[in-house]
Coordinates of C-alpha atoms and ligand atoms in Angstrom, one line a residue:
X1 CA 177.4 188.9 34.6
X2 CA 175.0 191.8 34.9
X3 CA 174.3 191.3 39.0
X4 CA 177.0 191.8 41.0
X5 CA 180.5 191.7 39.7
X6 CA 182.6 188.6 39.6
X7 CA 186.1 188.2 41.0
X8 CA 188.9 190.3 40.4
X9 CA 190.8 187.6 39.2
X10 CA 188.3 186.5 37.0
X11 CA 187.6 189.6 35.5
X12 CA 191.1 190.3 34.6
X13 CA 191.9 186.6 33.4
X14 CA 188.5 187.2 30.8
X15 CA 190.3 190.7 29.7
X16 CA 193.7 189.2 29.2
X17 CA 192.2 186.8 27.2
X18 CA 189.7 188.8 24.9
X19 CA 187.0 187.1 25.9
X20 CA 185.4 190.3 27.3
X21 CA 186.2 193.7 26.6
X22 CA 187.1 196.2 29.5
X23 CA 184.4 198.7 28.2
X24 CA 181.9 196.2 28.2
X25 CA 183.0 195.8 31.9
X26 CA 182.9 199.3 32.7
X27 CA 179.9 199.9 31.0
X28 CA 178.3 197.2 33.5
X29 CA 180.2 198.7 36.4
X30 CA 179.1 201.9 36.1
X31 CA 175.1 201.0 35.1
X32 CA 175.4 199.0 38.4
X33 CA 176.8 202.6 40.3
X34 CA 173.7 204.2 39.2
X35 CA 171.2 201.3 39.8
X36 CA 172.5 201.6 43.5
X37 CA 173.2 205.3 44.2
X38 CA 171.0 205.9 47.0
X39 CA 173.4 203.5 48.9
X40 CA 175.5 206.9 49.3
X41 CA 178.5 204.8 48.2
X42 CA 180.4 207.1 46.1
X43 CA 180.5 210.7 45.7
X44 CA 181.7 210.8 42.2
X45 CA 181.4 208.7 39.7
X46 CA 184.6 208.6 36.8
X47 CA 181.9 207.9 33.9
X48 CA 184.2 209.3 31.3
X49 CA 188.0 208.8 32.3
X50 CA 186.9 204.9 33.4
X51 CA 185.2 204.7 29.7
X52 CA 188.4 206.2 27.9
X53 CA 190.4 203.9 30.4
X54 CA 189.0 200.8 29.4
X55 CA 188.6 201.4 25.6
X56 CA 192.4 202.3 25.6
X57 CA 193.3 199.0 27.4
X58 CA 191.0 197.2 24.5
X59 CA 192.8 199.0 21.8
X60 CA 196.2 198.1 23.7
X61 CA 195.3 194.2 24.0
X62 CA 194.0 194.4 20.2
X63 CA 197.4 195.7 19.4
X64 CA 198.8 192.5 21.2
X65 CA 200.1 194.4 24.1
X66 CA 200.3 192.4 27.5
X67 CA 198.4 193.6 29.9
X68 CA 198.4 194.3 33.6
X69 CA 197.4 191.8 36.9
X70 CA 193.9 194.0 37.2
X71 CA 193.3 194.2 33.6
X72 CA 190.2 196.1 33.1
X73 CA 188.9 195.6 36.9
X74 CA 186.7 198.3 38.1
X75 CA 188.2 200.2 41.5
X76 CA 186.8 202.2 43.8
X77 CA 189.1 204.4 45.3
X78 CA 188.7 206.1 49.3
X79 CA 188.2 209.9 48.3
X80 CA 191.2 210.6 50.6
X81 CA 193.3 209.7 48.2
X82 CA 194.4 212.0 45.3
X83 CA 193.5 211.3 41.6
X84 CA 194.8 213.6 39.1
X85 CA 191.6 212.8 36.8
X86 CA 188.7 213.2 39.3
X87 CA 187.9 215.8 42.4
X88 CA 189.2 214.9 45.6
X89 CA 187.3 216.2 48.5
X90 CA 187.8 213.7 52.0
X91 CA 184.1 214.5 52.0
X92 CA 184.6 218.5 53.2
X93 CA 183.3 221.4 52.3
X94 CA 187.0 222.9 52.8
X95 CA 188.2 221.0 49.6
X96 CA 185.2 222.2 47.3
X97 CA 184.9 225.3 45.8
X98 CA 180.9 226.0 46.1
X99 CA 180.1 222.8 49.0
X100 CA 179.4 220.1 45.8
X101 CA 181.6 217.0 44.9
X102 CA 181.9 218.2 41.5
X103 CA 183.9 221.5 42.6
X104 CA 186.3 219.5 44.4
X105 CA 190.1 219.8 44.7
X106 CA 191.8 218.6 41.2
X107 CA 195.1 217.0 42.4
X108 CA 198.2 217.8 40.0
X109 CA 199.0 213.7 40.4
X110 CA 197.8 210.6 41.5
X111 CA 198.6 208.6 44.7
X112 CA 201.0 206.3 44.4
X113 CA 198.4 203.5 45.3
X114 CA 196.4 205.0 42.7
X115 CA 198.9 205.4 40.0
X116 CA 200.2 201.5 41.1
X117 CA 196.6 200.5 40.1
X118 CA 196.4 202.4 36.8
X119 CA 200.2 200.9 36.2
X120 CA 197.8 197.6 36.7
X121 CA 195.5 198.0 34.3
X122 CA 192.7 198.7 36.7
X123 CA 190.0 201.3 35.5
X124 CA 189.6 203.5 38.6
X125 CA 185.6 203.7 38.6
X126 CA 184.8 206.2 41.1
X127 CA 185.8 208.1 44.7
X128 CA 184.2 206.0 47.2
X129 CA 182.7 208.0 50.2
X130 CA 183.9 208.8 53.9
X131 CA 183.4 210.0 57.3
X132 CA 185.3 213.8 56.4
X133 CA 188.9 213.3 56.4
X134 CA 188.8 209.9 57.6
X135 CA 187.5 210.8 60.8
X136 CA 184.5 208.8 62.2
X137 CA 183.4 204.7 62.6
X138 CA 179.9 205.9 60.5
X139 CA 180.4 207.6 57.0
X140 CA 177.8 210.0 58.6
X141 CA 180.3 212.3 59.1
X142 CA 180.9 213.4 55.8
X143 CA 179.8 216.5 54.0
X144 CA 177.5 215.3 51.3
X145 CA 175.6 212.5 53.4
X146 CA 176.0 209.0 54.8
X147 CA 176.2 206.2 52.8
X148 CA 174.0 203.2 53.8
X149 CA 174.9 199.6 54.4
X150 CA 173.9 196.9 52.1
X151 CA 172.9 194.5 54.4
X152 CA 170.2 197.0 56.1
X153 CA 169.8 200.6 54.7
X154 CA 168.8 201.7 58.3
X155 CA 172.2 201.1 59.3
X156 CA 175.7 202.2 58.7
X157 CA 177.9 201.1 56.6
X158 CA 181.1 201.7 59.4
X159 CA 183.6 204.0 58.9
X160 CA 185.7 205.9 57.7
X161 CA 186.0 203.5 54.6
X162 CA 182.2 202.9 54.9
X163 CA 182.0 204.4 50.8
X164 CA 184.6 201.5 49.7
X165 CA 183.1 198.7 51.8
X166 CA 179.5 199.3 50.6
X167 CA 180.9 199.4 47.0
X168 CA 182.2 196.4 47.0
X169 CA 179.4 194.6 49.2
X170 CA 176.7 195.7 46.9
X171 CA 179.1 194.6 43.8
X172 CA 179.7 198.2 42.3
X173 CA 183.4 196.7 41.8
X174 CA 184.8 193.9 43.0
X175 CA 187.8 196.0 45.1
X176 CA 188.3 199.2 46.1
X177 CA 191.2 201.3 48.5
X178 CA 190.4 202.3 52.0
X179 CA 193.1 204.2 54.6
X180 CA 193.0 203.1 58.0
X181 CA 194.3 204.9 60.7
X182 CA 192.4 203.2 63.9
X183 CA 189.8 201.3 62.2
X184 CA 188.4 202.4 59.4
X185 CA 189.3 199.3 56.4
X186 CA 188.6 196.8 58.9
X187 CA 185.3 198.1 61.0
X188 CA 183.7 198.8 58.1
X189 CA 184.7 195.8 56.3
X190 CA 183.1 193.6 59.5
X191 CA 179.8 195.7 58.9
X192 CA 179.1 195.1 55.4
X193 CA 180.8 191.5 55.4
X194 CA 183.8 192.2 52.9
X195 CA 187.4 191.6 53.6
X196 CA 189.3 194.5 54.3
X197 CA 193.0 194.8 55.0
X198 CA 195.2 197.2 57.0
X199 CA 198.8 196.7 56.2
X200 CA 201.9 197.1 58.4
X201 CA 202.3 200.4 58.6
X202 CA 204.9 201.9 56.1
X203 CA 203.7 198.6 53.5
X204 CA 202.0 200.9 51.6
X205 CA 202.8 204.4 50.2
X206 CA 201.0 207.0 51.9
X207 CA 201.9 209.6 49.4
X208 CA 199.0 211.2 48.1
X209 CA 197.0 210.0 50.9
X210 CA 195.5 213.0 52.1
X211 CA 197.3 212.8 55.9
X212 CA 194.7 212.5 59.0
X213 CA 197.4 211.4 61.5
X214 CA 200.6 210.4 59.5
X215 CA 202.1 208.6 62.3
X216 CA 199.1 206.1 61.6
X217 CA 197.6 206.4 58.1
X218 CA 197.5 203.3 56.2
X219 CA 196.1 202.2 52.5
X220 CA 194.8 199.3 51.9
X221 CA 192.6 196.8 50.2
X222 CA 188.6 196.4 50.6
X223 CA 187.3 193.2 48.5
X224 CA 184.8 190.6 48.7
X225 CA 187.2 187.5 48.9
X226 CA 190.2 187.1 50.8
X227 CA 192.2 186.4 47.7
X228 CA 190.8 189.4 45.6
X229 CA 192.1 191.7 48.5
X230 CA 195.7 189.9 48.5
X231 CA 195.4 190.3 44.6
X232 CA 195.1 194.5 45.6
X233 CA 197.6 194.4 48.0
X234 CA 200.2 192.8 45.8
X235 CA 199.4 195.7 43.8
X236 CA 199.6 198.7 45.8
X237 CA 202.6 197.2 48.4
X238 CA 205.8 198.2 47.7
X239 CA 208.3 200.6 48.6
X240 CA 207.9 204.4 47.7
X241 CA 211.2 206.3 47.7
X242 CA 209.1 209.3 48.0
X243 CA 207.4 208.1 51.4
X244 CA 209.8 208.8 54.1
X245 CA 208.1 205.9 56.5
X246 CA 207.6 203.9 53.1
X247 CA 209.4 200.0 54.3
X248 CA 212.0 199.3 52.2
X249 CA 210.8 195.5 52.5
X250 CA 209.9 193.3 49.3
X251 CA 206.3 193.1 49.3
X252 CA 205.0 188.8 49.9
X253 CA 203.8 186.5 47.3
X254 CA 200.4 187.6 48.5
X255 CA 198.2 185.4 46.6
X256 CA 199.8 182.1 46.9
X257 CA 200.1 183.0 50.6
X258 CA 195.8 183.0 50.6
X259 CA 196.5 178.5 49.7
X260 CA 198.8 178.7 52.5
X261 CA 198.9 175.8 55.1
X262 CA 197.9 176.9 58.6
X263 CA 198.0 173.7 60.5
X264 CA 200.7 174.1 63.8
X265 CA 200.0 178.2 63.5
X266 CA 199.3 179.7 67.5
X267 CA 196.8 181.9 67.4
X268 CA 196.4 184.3 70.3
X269 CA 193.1 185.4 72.0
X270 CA 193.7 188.6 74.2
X271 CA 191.5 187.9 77.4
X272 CA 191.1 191.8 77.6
X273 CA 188.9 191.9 74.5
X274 CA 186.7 189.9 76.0
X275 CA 186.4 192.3 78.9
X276 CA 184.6 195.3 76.2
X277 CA 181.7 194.4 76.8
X278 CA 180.9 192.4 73.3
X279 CA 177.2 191.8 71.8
X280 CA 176.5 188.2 72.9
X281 CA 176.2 187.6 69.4
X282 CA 179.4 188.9 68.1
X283 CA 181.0 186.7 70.7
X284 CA 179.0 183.7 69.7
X285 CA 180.0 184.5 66.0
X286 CA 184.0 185.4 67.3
X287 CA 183.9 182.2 69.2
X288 CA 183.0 180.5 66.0
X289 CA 185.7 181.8 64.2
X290 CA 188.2 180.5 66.8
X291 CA 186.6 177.1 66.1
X292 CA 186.7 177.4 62.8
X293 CA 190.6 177.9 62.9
X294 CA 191.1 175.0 65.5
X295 CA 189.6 173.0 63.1
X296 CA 192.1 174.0 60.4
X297 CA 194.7 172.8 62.7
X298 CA 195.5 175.7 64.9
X299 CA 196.3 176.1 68.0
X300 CA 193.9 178.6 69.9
X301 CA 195.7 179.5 73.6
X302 CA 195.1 182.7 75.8
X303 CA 197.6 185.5 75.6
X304 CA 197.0 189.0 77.6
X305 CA 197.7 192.5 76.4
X306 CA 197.2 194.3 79.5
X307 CA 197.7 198.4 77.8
X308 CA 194.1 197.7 75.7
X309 CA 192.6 199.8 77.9
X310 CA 195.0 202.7 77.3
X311 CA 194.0 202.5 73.5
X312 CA 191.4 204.6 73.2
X313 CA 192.8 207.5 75.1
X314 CA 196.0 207.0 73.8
X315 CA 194.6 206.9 70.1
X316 CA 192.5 210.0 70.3
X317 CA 195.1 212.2 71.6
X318 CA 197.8 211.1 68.9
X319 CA 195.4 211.5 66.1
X320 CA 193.7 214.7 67.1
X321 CA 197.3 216.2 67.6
X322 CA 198.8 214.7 64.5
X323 CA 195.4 216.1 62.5
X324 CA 195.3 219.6 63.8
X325 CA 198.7 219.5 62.8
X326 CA 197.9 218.0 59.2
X327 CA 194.8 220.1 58.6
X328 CA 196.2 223.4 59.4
X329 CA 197.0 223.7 55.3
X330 CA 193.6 224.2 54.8
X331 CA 193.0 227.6 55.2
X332 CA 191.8 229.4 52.2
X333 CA 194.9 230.5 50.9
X334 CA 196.0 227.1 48.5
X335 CA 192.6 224.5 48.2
X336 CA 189.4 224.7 48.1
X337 CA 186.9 226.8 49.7
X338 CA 188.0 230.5 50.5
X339 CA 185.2 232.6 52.4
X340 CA 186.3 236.4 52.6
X341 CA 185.2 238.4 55.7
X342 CA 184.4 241.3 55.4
X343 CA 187.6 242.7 57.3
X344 CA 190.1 241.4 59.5
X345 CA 193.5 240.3 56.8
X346 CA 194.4 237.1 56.6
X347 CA 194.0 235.7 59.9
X348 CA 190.1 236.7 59.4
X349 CA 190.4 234.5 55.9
X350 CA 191.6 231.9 57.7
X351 CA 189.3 231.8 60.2
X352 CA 186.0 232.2 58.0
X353 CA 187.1 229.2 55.4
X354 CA 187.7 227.1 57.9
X355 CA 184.6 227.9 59.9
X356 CA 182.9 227.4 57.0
X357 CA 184.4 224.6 55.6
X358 CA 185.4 222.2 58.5
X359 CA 182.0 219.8 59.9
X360 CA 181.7 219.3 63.6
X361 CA 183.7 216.2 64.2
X362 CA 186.8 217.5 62.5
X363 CA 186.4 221.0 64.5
X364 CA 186.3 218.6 67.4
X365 CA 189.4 216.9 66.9
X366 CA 191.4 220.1 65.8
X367 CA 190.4 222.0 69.1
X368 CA 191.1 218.5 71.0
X369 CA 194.4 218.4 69.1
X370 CA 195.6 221.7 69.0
X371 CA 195.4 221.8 72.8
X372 CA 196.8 218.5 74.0
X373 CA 199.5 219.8 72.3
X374 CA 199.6 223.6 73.3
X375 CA 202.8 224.8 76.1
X376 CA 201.0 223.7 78.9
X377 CA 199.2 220.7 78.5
X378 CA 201.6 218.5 75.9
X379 CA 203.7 217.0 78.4
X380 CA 200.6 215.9 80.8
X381 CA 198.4 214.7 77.5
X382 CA 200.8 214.7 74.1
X383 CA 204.1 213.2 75.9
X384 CA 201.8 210.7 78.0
X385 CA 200.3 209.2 75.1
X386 CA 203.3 208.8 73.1
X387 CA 204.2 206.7 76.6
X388 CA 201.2 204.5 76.6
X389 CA 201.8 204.1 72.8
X390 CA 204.9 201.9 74.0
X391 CA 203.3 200.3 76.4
X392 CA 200.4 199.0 73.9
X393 CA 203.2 198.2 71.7
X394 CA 205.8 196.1 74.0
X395 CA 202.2 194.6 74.5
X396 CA 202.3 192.6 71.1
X397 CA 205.8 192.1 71.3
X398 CA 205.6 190.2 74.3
X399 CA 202.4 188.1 72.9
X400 CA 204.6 187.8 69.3
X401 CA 206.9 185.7 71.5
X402 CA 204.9 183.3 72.5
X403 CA 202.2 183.5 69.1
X404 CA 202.2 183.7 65.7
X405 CA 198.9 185.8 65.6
X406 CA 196.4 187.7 67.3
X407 CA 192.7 186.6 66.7
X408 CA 189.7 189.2 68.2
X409 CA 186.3 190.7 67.0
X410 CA 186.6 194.0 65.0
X411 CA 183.8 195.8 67.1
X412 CA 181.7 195.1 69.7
X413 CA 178.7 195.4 68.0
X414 CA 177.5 194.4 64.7
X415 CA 175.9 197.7 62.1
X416 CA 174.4 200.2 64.0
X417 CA 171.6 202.6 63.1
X418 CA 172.1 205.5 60.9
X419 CA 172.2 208.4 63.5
X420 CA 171.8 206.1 66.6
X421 CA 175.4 207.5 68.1
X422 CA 175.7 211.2 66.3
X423 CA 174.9 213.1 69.5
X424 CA 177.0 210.7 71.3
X425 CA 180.8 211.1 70.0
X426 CA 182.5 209.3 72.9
X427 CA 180.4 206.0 72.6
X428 CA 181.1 206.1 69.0
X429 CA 185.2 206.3 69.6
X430 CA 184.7 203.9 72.8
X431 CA 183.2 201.2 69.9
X432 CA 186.9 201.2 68.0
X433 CA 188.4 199.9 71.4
X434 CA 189.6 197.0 69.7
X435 CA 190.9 198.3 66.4
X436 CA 193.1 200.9 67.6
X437 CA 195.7 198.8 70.0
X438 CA 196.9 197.2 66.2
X439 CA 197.1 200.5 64.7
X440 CA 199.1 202.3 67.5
X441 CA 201.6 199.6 66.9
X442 CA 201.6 200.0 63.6
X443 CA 200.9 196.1 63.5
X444 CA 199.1 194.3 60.1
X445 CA 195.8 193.4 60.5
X446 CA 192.6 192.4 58.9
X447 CA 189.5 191.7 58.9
X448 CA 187.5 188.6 57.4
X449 CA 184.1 187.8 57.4
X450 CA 182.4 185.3 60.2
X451 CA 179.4 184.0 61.2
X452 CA 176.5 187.1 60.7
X453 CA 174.5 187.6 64.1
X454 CA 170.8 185.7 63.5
X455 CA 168.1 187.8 62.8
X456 CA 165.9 188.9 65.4
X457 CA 162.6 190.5 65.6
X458 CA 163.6 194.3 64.3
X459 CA 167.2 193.4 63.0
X460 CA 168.0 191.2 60.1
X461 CA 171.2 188.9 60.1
X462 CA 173.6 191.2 59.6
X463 CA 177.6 190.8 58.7
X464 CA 180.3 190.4 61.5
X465 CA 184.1 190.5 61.0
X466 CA 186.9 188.1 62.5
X467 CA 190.4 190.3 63.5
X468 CA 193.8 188.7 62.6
X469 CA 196.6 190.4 63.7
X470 CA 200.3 189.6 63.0
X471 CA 204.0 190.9 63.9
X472 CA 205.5 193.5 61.5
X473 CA 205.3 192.4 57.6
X474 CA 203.5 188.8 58.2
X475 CA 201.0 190.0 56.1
X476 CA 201.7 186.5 54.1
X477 CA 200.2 184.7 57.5
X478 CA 197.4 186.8 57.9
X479 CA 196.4 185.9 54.5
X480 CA 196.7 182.6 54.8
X481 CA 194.8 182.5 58.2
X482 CA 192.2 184.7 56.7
X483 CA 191.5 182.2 53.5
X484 CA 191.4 179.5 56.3
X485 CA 188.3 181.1 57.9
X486 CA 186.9 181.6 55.0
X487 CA 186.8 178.1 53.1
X488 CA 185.1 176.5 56.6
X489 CA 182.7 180.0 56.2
X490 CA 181.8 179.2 53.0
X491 CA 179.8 176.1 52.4
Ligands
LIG501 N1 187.2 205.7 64.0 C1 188.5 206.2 64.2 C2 188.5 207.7 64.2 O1 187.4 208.2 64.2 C3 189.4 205.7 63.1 C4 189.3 206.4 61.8 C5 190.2 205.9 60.8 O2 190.8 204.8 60.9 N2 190.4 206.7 59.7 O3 189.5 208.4 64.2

C-alpha cells in the first residue's frame, strides 16, 4: 500500500508472517507524515527510534522470535503522554526549553499505555498534537499551531485529541492514543470520522499521562475501524499496580466482542439531548443511526437523564480545580521553561515561567480553578459540583436499570471553522454538553462514525459521530454496538 495505511490487523498479520518487513512499513508511515505535515497532525515525528524499532522487530522475527498483537503497526501517540525516547510537551511552551517541540521535556520512562504498545510490538511513530494540556474541543489551543481536519482544512480537527484523530483519518497510522477527560477521543473522533474510544474510567493506566484533571483523565484508542480500536484497547487495558484508581478488572475479549450479536440489546435515547439545540443535520444523521441499530435488532425506547444540564457547569469547575491543582508543578524549578526575573526569589521565578510559559486557555482554567477552590468560594462552587456530579451520575444508574446502553450525538454540530469560536470560550465549552455527563460518571463511551451531514453550498459533507454509552466495564457491548453501526454504515 503506499496511500493510506491498511488495517492494524492486517498490518501485523503481514509482519508476523514475513511477508512485509516493519521497516518497510515505517518507512511508508513516516514518507506519508511528511507528505501531509501541513495537516498540523503531529508535533514530532520519531524518524529514528521508529526506524531502529522496526528493524529490531525484523531482526527479532528473522531470528524466529514470536512477535507481538501490533507487530510492526505505526502509532501515534497524544503528546500528553510520556515517552522516554521522544520530547513530551502537551503542546506548552512551559514543557520546552526555548518555545520549540524539539526542546521538549525528555521523560525518564514511558507511560504505561505507551510501554504496553512497545511490549506489543507497535513502532510508536510520532506525538500526535493537542489543544495545550488537553484543554480545548479545537487543537487551536496548543502552542505550536492547530492542526487541520482532513475532511476540510478550514476546519478543525476537534479537540483535545484533534493531533491523533487527524493522524489516523488522513492514514499517517492506522491507530493512535488519545486521553479524554470530557470529550476529547470522542469529539474529535466525530469530526474527522474515525472511531475513538473512552474507556471506563480506571480501564486504562493513567500513569504517565500527563494529569489535566485526574479525577477524569482517561487513555484511549483513536482508529479508523471499530475493530482496529478494540485491537488498541485490548492492548493498553489492564490493571496498573502503580495507578491508584487503575480497576483491578480483567480487561474483555475486545475483538471478538466487535462480531458480537446485538439483537434484543435496549438502547436508550436521553430526550434531554435532544433539547441542545442540535444541527438539523446531526440529528438527521443521529436519527439514522438509531435506525440503523433498530434494524440490527435493537430495541430503541426513550429514557431521561434529567442532571444533563448541570454538566457543563459541573465539568468546568471539577476540571479547572483539579488542573490548577495538577499544573502547579510547573513552575520553573523541575521541567521545562525557567524565565529569571530580574529580582524577586523564587516566588518571582515562579511567576515569570509560568507567565511565560502557560497560553490563554490554560491561564483561564488555573485562575477559574484556583478560585473555586480558594476559603471562601469552595463550598458554594467546589463542594456544589462535587454534588451535581452525583446527581449526573445516579442519572445513568437509574437509566442502566431499565437499558443496556445509552445512544446520543457526540456534538451538536459537525467540524467547525478554524478560529470561528477562539474569542468565544464559553460557546466552545457549551458545544461538549453532551460528552461531559459520561465523563463525570466516569461511564465507557465511544464514538463511531454515522451518516456525514450533505454537502451544502460553502460546506462539504463532512464526518459526524454516533455516542454509545454503557454501565461501568461494558466496554465488550459498546463494541459490539459500535461494529453494528458500522457494517449497515458501510456499504
Ligand atoms: N473540551 C473539554 C475541555 O476543554 C474536554 C477536554 C478533554 O477531554 N481533554 O476541557
Amino acid at each position: 500500500m503506499t496511500g493510506a495505511a491498511s488495517s492494524a490487523s492486517r498490518i501485523a498479520a503481514d509482519v508476523r508472517g514475513g511477508r512485509r518487513s516493519a521497516v518497510e512499513i515505517t518507512r511508508e508511515a513516516l514518507a506519508r507524515c511528511d507528505r501531509h505535515a501541513e495537516l498540523g497532525a503531529l508535533l514530532y515525528v520519531a524518524r529514528d527510534t521508529a526506524l531502529a524499532a522496526a528493524s529490531r522487530l525484523d531482526a527479532r522475527r528473522a531470528a524466529g522470535e514470536p512477535l507481538g498483537t501490533l507487530a510492526g503497526v505505526p502509532v501515534v501517540v497524544k503528546d500528553a503522554l510520556c515517552t522516554i525516547d521522544a520530547p513530551t510537551t502537551c503542546a506548552s511552551r512551559i514543557l520546552t526549553r526555548d518555545g520549540t517541540p524539539a526542546t521538549g521535556w525528555r521523560p525518564p520512562y514511558d507511560a504505561e499505555a505507551v510501554a504496553r504498545l512497545r511490549a506489543a510490538d507497535a513502532i510508536v511513530l510520532g506525538k500526535a498534537n493537542l489543544d495545550e494540556f488537553a484543554m480545548g474541543s479545537s487543537t487551536e489551543h496548543g502552542a505550536f499551531g492547530a492542526t487541520h481536519n482532513p475532511a476540510d482544512p478550514t476546519r478543525t480537527a476537534g479537540g483535545s485529541s484533534g493531533g491523533s484523530a487527524a493522524a489516523v483519518a488522513s492514514g499517517l497510522a492506522p491507530l493512535a492514543l488519545g486521553s479524554d477527560t470530557g470529550g476529547s477521543i470522542r469529539q474529535p473522533a466525530s469530526f474527522t470520522g474515525v472511531v475513538g474510544i473512552k474507556p471506563t474510567y480506571g480501564r486504562v493506566s493513567r500513569r504517565g499521562l500527563v494529569a489535566f484533571a485526574s479525577s477524569l483523565d482517561c487513555v484511549g484508542p483513536l482508529a479508523a475501524t471499530v475493530e482496529d480500536a478494540a485491537l488498541l484497547l485490548a492492548v493498553v487495558a489492564g490493571h496498573d499496580p502503580l495507578d491508584s484508581t487503575s480497576l483491578d478488572a480483567r480487561a474483555g475479549d475486545y475483538v471478538a466482542a466487535c462480531g458480537r450479536e446485538v439483537a434484543g440489546l435496549r438502547v436508550g435515547v436521553p430526550r434531554e439531548y435532544l433539547e441542545t439545540g442540535l444541527e438539523p443535520e446531526v440529528e438527521a444523521s443521529f436519527r439514522e443511526g438509531l435506525a440503523q441499530l433498530g434494524r440490527a435488532g435493537c430495541e430503541i425506547v426513550d429514557v431521561s437523564l434529567p442532571s444533563t444540564r448541570l454538566a457543563v457547569a459541573t465539568y468546568y469547575v471539577i476540571a479547572a480545580a483539579e488542573a490548577s491543582s495538577n499544573l502547579a508543578r510547573l513552575d520553573g524549578v523541575r521541567f521545562g521553561l525557567r524565565v529569571e526575573p530580574p529580582a524577586g526569589g523564587i516566588a518571582a521565578l515562579h511567576a515569570a515561567t509560568r507567565s511565560r510559559g502557560f497560553g490563554a486557555e490554560v491561564k483561564r482554567r488555573i485562575l477559574l480553578g484556583t478560585w473555586v477552590l480558594s476559603a471562601g468560594y469552595y463550598d458554594a462552587y467546589y463542594l456544589r459540583a462535587q454534588r451535581a456530579r452525583t446527581l449526573i451520575r445516579e442519572d445513568f444508574v437509574r437509566a442502566f436499570a431499565s437499558v443496556d446502553a445509552i445512544a446520543a450525538p457526540v456534538s451538536p454540530v459537525p467540524a467547525f471553522r478554524l478560529g470561528e469560536r477562539l474569542d468565544d470560550p464559553l460557546s466552545m465549552y457549551l458545544a461538549d454538553a453532551l460528552t461531559l455527563p459520561p465523563s463525570l460518571a466516569g461511564l465507557p463511551a465511544l464514538s463511531v462514525p454515522s451518516r456525514p451531514t450533505r454537502p451544502t453550498g460553502d460546506r462539504p459533507a463532512l464526518p459526524v459521530g454516533l455516542q454509545l454509552v454503557a454501565p461501568p466495564l461494558e466496554e465488550e457491548r459498546l463494541l459490539a454496538l459500535a461494529a453494528a453501526v458500522e457494517r449497515a454504515a458501510t456499504p
